Short mmCIF file of C-alpha atoms in Angstrom, two decimals:
data_model
loop_
_atom_site.label_atom_id
_atom_site.label_comp_id
_atom_site.label_asym_id
_atom_site.label_seq_id
_atom_site.Cartn_x
_atom_site.Cartn_y
_atom_site.Cartn_z
CA MET A 1 -41.28 -79.19 174.89
CA THR A 2 -43.26 -80.53 171.89
CA LYS A 3 -41.08 -81.59 168.90
CA LEU A 4 -42.57 -82.06 165.39
CA ILE A 5 -40.66 -83.76 162.60
CA ILE A 6 -42.08 -83.50 159.09
CA GLN A 7 -41.02 -86.42 156.96
CA ILE A 8 -40.99 -86.52 153.10
CA PRO A 9 -40.36 -89.80 151.24
CA CYS A 10 -38.51 -88.99 147.98
CA LEU A 11 -37.63 -90.72 144.83
CA ASN A 12 -35.90 -88.52 142.26
CA GLU A 13 -37.43 -85.34 143.61
CA ALA A 14 -34.44 -82.98 143.23
CA GLU A 15 -36.38 -80.66 140.97
CA VAL A 16 -39.48 -80.19 143.01
CA LEU A 17 -38.07 -80.65 146.51
CA PRO A 18 -36.93 -77.01 147.03
CA GLU A 19 -40.43 -75.64 146.38
CA THR A 20 -41.87 -78.27 148.77
CA LEU A 21 -39.35 -77.48 151.48
CA ALA A 22 -39.95 -73.74 151.07
CA LYS A 23 -43.71 -74.13 151.83
CA LEU A 24 -43.21 -76.10 155.00
CA PRO A 25 -44.23 -74.28 158.16
CA ARG A 26 -41.36 -72.78 160.40
CA SER A 27 -43.71 -72.38 163.44
CA ILE A 28 -46.95 -73.88 164.59
CA PRO A 29 -48.95 -72.90 167.69
CA GLY A 30 -48.33 -75.47 170.46
CA ILE A 31 -45.14 -76.81 168.75
CA ASP A 32 -41.81 -75.78 170.29
CA THR A 33 -39.40 -77.38 167.70
CA ILE A 34 -39.98 -78.20 164.05
CA GLU A 35 -37.50 -80.39 162.11
CA TYR A 36 -37.55 -81.85 158.63
CA LEU A 37 -36.61 -85.41 157.51
CA ILE A 38 -36.10 -86.60 153.96
CA ILE A 39 -36.15 -90.26 153.08
CA ASP A 40 -34.24 -90.72 149.75
CA ASP A 41 -35.53 -94.02 148.57
CA GLY A 42 -32.70 -94.88 146.12
CA SER A 43 -32.84 -91.74 144.09
CA SER A 44 -30.60 -91.61 141.01
CA ASP A 45 -30.54 -87.75 141.06
CA ASP A 46 -29.29 -85.32 143.60
CA THR A 47 -32.30 -85.45 146.00
CA SER A 48 -30.03 -85.99 149.14
CA GLY A 49 -27.71 -83.23 148.06
CA VAL A 50 -30.58 -80.76 147.48
CA ALA A 51 -32.06 -81.70 150.90
CA SER A 52 -28.68 -81.05 152.53
CA ARG A 53 -28.12 -77.72 150.91
CA TRP A 54 -31.63 -76.63 151.95
CA GLY A 55 -30.82 -77.31 155.60
CA VAL A 56 -32.94 -80.40 156.11
CA HIS A 57 -32.23 -81.58 159.61
CA HIS A 58 -32.27 -85.40 158.98
CA ILE A 59 -31.57 -87.42 155.84
CA VAL A 60 -32.19 -91.22 155.55
CA ARG A 61 -30.95 -92.68 152.33
CA HIS A 62 -31.69 -96.15 150.91
CA ARG A 63 -29.04 -97.44 148.56
CA ARG A 64 -31.68 -98.79 146.26
CA ASN A 65 -35.35 -98.28 145.83
CA ARG A 66 -37.40 -100.12 148.48
CA GLY A 67 -40.85 -98.73 147.95
CA LEU A 68 -43.12 -96.24 149.64
CA ALA A 69 -43.99 -98.50 152.51
CA GLU A 70 -40.42 -99.21 153.49
CA ALA A 71 -39.49 -95.47 153.10
CA PHE A 72 -42.35 -94.66 155.48
CA ARG A 73 -41.16 -97.21 157.97
CA SER A 74 -37.56 -95.91 157.80
CA GLY A 75 -38.82 -92.33 158.35
CA ILE A 76 -40.94 -93.28 161.31
CA ASP A 77 -38.01 -95.19 163.00
CA LYS A 78 -35.72 -92.17 162.49
CA CYS A 79 -38.38 -89.73 163.85
CA LEU A 80 -38.77 -91.80 166.90
CA SER A 81 -35.03 -92.15 167.47
CA GLU A 82 -34.72 -88.25 167.17
CA GLY A 83 -37.30 -87.76 169.84
CA ALA A 84 -40.33 -86.66 167.80
CA ASP A 85 -43.62 -86.12 169.75
CA ILE A 86 -45.56 -85.72 166.57
CA ILE A 87 -44.75 -86.95 163.04
CA VAL A 88 -46.27 -85.51 159.90
CA ASN A 89 -45.86 -87.43 156.61
CA THR A 90 -46.30 -85.45 153.35
CA ASP A 91 -45.42 -85.77 149.68
CA ALA A 92 -42.53 -84.18 147.85
CA ASP A 93 -44.43 -83.44 144.65
CA GLY A 94 -46.38 -80.49 146.16
CA GLN A 95 -49.78 -82.14 146.05
CA TYR A 96 -50.61 -81.12 149.69
CA GLU A 97 -50.50 -77.53 150.90
CA GLY A 98 -47.69 -76.99 153.35
CA ALA A 99 -49.61 -74.50 155.37
CA ASP A 100 -52.30 -77.16 156.14
CA ILE A 101 -49.77 -79.08 158.31
CA ALA A 102 -50.82 -76.89 161.23
CA LYS A 103 -54.41 -78.12 160.65
CA ILE A 104 -53.68 -81.81 160.84
CA VAL A 105 -51.21 -81.35 163.67
CA ALA A 106 -53.72 -79.39 165.86
CA PRO A 107 -55.88 -82.36 167.05
CA VAL A 108 -52.87 -84.51 167.79
CA ALA A 109 -51.00 -81.61 169.69
CA ALA A 110 -54.22 -80.98 171.65
CA GLY A 111 -54.45 -84.65 172.65
CA GLU A 112 -57.73 -85.12 170.93
CA ALA A 113 -56.47 -87.74 168.34
CA ASP A 114 -53.73 -90.15 168.00
CA ILE A 115 -53.78 -89.80 164.17
CA CYS A 116 -55.21 -87.05 162.02
CA ILE A 117 -55.58 -87.60 158.25
CA GLY A 118 -55.85 -84.78 155.81
CA ASP A 119 -59.17 -85.22 153.82
CA ARG A 120 -58.88 -84.18 150.25
CA SER A 121 -62.69 -83.97 149.76
CA VAL A 122 -62.47 -86.59 147.04
CA SER A 123 -66.05 -86.37 145.99
CA ASN A 124 -65.74 -82.71 144.84
CA ASN A 125 -61.97 -82.36 144.28
CA ALA A 126 -61.35 -80.57 140.95
CA HIS A 127 -58.01 -82.24 140.51
CA PHE A 128 -59.53 -85.73 140.42
CA GLY A 129 -61.24 -87.25 137.32
CA ALA A 130 -64.59 -88.88 137.60
CA GLY A 131 -63.10 -92.41 137.52
CA LYS A 132 -60.57 -91.68 140.22
CA ARG A 133 -63.23 -90.04 142.49
CA LEU A 134 -65.38 -93.23 142.14
CA LEU A 135 -62.51 -95.48 142.98
CA GLN A 136 -61.22 -93.42 145.91
CA ARG A 137 -64.80 -93.21 147.39
CA PHE A 138 -65.39 -96.97 146.95
CA GLY A 139 -61.92 -97.85 148.35
CA SER A 140 -62.36 -95.44 151.34
CA TYR A 141 -65.77 -97.06 152.06
CA VAL A 142 -64.28 -100.53 152.14
CA VAL A 143 -61.37 -99.44 154.40
CA ARG A 144 -63.72 -97.49 156.64
CA THR A 145 -65.98 -100.55 157.06
CA LEU A 146 -63.03 -103.03 157.73
CA SER A 147 -61.26 -100.69 160.11
CA ALA A 148 -64.36 -99.55 162.08
CA THR A 149 -63.31 -95.85 161.51
CA ASP A 150 -65.07 -92.82 160.11
CA ILE A 151 -62.34 -91.66 157.71
CA THR A 152 -63.56 -90.61 154.25
CA ASP A 153 -60.14 -90.35 152.49
CA ALA A 154 -58.39 -93.63 153.55
CA VAL A 155 -55.50 -93.42 151.01
CA SER A 156 -54.44 -89.85 151.80
CA GLY A 157 -50.74 -89.81 152.63
CA PHE A 158 -51.05 -86.50 154.43
CA ARG A 159 -51.29 -87.36 158.12
CA ALA A 160 -50.13 -86.48 161.45
CA ILE A 161 -49.27 -89.22 164.02
CA SER A 162 -48.57 -89.02 167.80
CA ARG A 163 -45.38 -90.76 169.14
CA ASP A 164 -47.42 -93.30 170.98
CA ALA A 165 -49.39 -94.12 167.81
CA ALA A 166 -46.21 -94.43 165.82
CA GLN A 167 -44.82 -96.85 168.42
CA ARG A 168 -47.90 -98.94 168.28
CA ILE A 169 -48.22 -99.24 164.42
CA ASN A 170 -46.19 -101.87 162.59
CA ILE A 171 -46.39 -101.56 158.83
CA THR A 172 -46.27 -105.03 157.24
CA THR A 173 -47.13 -104.29 153.54
CA ASP A 174 -44.53 -103.66 150.87
CA PHE A 175 -46.83 -101.63 148.68
CA SER A 176 -48.52 -98.67 150.54
CA TYR A 177 -48.72 -97.90 154.21
CA THR A 178 -51.88 -95.90 154.13
CA THR A 179 -54.66 -98.62 154.13
CA ASP A 180 -52.46 -101.06 156.33
CA MET A 181 -51.85 -98.30 158.89
CA LEU A 182 -55.53 -97.23 159.10
CA ILE A 183 -56.80 -100.84 159.60
CA GLN A 184 -54.29 -101.42 162.25
CA ALA A 185 -55.12 -98.19 163.96
CA GLY A 186 -58.83 -98.88 163.88
CA ARG A 187 -58.48 -102.38 165.20
CA LYS A 188 -56.07 -101.12 168.00
CA ARG A 189 -58.81 -98.53 169.02
CA LEU A 190 -56.52 -95.52 168.47
CA ALA A 191 -58.30 -92.17 168.22
CA ILE A 192 -58.48 -91.28 164.49
CA THR A 193 -59.87 -88.09 162.98
CA SER A 194 -59.63 -86.13 159.78
CA VAL A 195 -59.67 -82.47 158.70
CA PRO A 196 -60.30 -80.95 155.28
CA ILE A 197 -57.22 -79.92 153.46
CA ARG A 198 -56.29 -78.13 150.13
CA THR A 199 -54.62 -80.00 147.32
CA HIS A 200 -52.82 -79.02 144.04
CA ALA A 201 -52.89 -80.60 140.66
CA ALA A 202 -50.40 -83.46 140.11
CA THR A 203 -47.18 -82.34 138.40
CA ARG A 204 -46.29 -85.88 137.25
CA PRO A 205 -47.75 -89.43 137.04
CA SER A 206 -47.67 -91.39 140.33
CA ARG A 207 -44.51 -93.31 140.94
CA LEU A 208 -46.30 -95.68 143.34
CA PHE A 209 -48.13 -97.55 140.66
CA LYS A 210 -47.94 -97.84 136.80
CA SER A 211 -51.63 -98.30 136.00
CA ILE A 212 -55.01 -98.10 137.73
CA PRO A 213 -55.72 -101.94 137.47
CA ARG A 214 -52.25 -102.51 139.04
CA PHE A 215 -53.07 -100.06 141.93
CA ILE A 216 -56.52 -101.73 142.49
CA GLN A 217 -54.95 -105.11 142.71
CA GLN A 218 -52.20 -104.18 145.02
CA THR A 219 -54.43 -102.12 147.30
CA GLY A 220 -56.98 -104.96 147.39
CA VAL A 221 -54.34 -107.41 148.44
CA THR A 222 -52.98 -105.01 151.12
CA ILE A 223 -56.47 -104.42 152.59
CA LEU A 224 -57.26 -108.18 152.55
CA ARG A 225 -54.02 -109.02 154.19
CA ALA A 226 -54.27 -106.35 156.87
CA TYR A 227 -57.84 -107.28 157.78
CA THR A 228 -57.13 -111.02 157.88
CA THR A 229 -54.03 -110.29 160.16
CA PHE A 230 -56.28 -108.70 162.76
CA ASN A 231 -59.46 -110.72 162.28
CA SER A 232 -58.06 -114.18 161.40
CA LEU A 233 -60.65 -116.09 163.38
CA ARG A 234 -63.59 -114.36 161.89
CA VAL A 235 -62.28 -114.75 158.27
CA PHE A 236 -61.25 -118.37 158.45
CA VAL A 237 -64.24 -119.63 160.52
CA GLY A 238 -66.45 -117.65 158.26
CA LEU A 239 -65.03 -119.38 155.13
CA GLY A 240 -65.18 -122.71 156.92
CA ALA A 241 -68.78 -122.25 157.80
CA LEU A 242 -69.53 -121.28 154.18
CA ALA A 243 -67.92 -124.43 152.86
CA THR A 244 -69.70 -126.47 155.46
CA LEU A 245 -73.03 -125.02 154.54
CA LEU A 246 -72.43 -125.65 150.78
CA GLY A 247 -71.52 -129.26 151.76
CA LEU A 248 -74.82 -129.87 153.36
CA PHE A 249 -76.80 -129.29 150.23
CA PRO A 250 -75.42 -132.19 148.21
CA ILE A 251 -75.59 -134.42 151.25
CA GLY A 252 -79.19 -133.46 151.80
CA ARG A 253 -79.89 -134.16 148.14
CA PHE A 254 -78.27 -137.70 148.49
CA LEU A 255 -80.31 -138.39 151.55
CA TRP A 256 -83.49 -137.39 149.91
CA PHE A 257 -82.94 -139.67 146.97
CA PHE A 258 -81.78 -142.39 149.29
CA ALA A 259 -84.89 -142.15 151.41
CA THR A 260 -87.00 -142.55 148.27
CA GLY A 261 -85.06 -145.55 147.14
CA ASN A 262 -83.03 -143.77 144.38
CA GLY A 263 -79.74 -143.35 146.18
CA ASP A 264 -77.60 -145.56 144.01
CA GLY A 265 -77.32 -143.03 141.20
CA HIS A 266 -76.41 -140.11 143.39
CA ILE A 267 -73.32 -141.13 145.16
CA GLN A 268 -71.49 -138.21 143.63
CA SER A 269 -73.55 -135.81 145.71
CA LEU A 270 -72.42 -137.60 148.94
CA VAL A 271 -68.79 -137.45 147.83
CA MET A 272 -68.96 -133.77 146.99
CA GLY A 273 -70.77 -132.97 150.25
CA GLY A 274 -68.26 -134.92 152.32
CA ALA A 275 -65.43 -133.15 150.51
CA LEU A 276 -66.90 -129.70 151.26
CA LEU A 277 -67.52 -130.61 154.91
CA THR A 278 -63.95 -131.79 155.23
CA VAL A 279 -62.64 -128.49 153.73
CA GLY A 280 -64.92 -126.52 156.02
CA VAL A 281 -63.58 -128.20 159.16
CA LEU A 282 -59.98 -127.82 157.94
CA VAL A 283 -60.42 -124.02 157.10
CA ALA A 284 -62.12 -123.53 160.47
CA THR A 285 -59.18 -125.24 162.24
CA LEU A 286 -56.77 -123.03 160.41
CA GLY A 287 -58.83 -120.02 161.74
CA ILE A 288 -58.15 -121.31 165.28
CA LEU A 289 -54.38 -121.70 164.63
CA ALA A 290 -54.26 -118.27 163.02
CA ASP A 291 -56.01 -116.70 165.95
CA LEU A 292 -53.55 -118.23 168.29
CA ILE A 293 -50.75 -116.84 166.17
CA ALA A 294 -52.50 -113.42 166.28
CA THR A 295 -52.62 -113.56 170.05
CA ASN A 296 -48.89 -114.25 170.03
CA ARG A 297 -48.38 -111.31 167.71
CA LYS A 298 -50.17 -109.03 170.18
CA LEU A 299 -47.85 -110.20 172.93
CA LEU A 300 -44.86 -109.45 170.71
CA GLU A 301 -46.15 -106.04 169.87
CA ALA A 302 -46.75 -105.32 173.61
CA SER A 303 -43.16 -106.34 174.26
CA MET A 304 -41.96 -104.04 171.35
CA LEU A 305 -43.85 -101.13 172.73
CA LYS A 306 -42.42 -101.59 176.24
CA LEU A 307 -38.92 -101.95 174.80
CA ARG A 308 -39.38 -98.71 172.86
CA ARG A 309 -40.49 -96.93 175.91
CA ILE A 310 -37.58 -98.27 177.91
CA GLU A 311 -35.27 -96.94 175.14
CA ASP A 312 -36.99 -93.60 175.37
CA ARG A 313 -36.44 -93.57 179.20
CA LEU A 314 -32.75 -94.55 178.86
CA GLU A 315 -32.18 -91.77 176.26
CA GLN A 316 -33.81 -89.27 178.62
CA LEU A 317 -31.74 -90.43 181.49
CA GLY A 318 -28.62 -90.27 179.23
CA ASP A 319 -29.36 -86.66 178.25
CA ALA A 320 -29.92 -85.74 181.83
CA ALA A 321 -26.57 -87.28 182.86
CA ASN A 322 -24.72 -85.49 180.04
CA ALA A 323 -26.32 -82.26 181.13
CA LEU A 324 -25.13 -82.80 184.77
CA ALA A 325 -21.62 -83.85 183.62
CA THR A 326 -21.14 -80.73 181.45
CA PRO A 327 -19.78 -77.98 183.55
CA ASP A 328 -21.57 -74.69 183.57
CA GLU A 329 -19.00 -72.02 182.48
CA SER A 330 -21.24 -69.18 183.60
CA ALA A 331 -21.34 -70.44 187.23
CA GLU A 332 -18.92 -69.01 189.77
CA PRO A 333 -16.08 -71.30 190.83
CA VAL A 334 -16.62 -73.02 194.29
CA ARG A 335 -14.35 -71.37 196.84
CA LYS A 336 -12.74 -73.62 199.35
CA VAL A 337 -13.34 -72.49 202.91
CA GLY A 338 -10.87 -73.30 205.63
#
């Protein structure tokens, strides 16, 4: 039995949510059960009430707005606790075509991918302006390079995730989960693919960010943080080596003048070079410490994964025990012989 849960993070989406829910698939080949989950991220309207009246199976409500990344985390945790084998994340504003959920689920259901991302074909998408296309393509190139993946639409929130992948991914950012998740998945060598999807014109401005410069800044910080988390030794040792290399130039300059008998007037070069060498050694040392912390993080994540699988096993045993304890009313009563 394969269970799919479609989760939708929401913030004041009471008006558009019914149309989005109406377009969600009721059946998909290879999927036995489909359920819906709404994450109400501190809405001030009747988003939760609308979801309940429309028969949404699961509703997670935050008392105040926590942001898209936290809403995504809450949804994933709830989906896992409800026994989802595949999780699909989509938007409430109708940007994505509900019927395309079957397309992104197919590679995951077939066991060909751990994560499948809906590719909006940014380069020729009629709903994107020229500036947005350029930014999206550049951002996707950066993320694709840093994550060692071949995904052309890195910030697409329309994605399907296997249960195993969802258990392995730990979102650490407070802004947007898309790039953080992709870099983690790439560095953890999960199988990631993408399929082309259809999109619709935006019905309202984005609630994730208030301006393009703000979005670029937050996304850049998220990418840098995620990459440094999983490649700390390379980042810090690289920076330390750069500082050391820069320090060698003024020291070499001083030694040249000293060898020619003019070293008295160039002590500042020696001081500057020594300072840069010291900084380089300290930064490289920080890289070694960060790498040890990263190793500890891997051990913790492995422990968390084992714990989640133990919880899954205990739930399965509990369900089996409940099934055995429940009397079968259709069965004939046992007759005593003797």
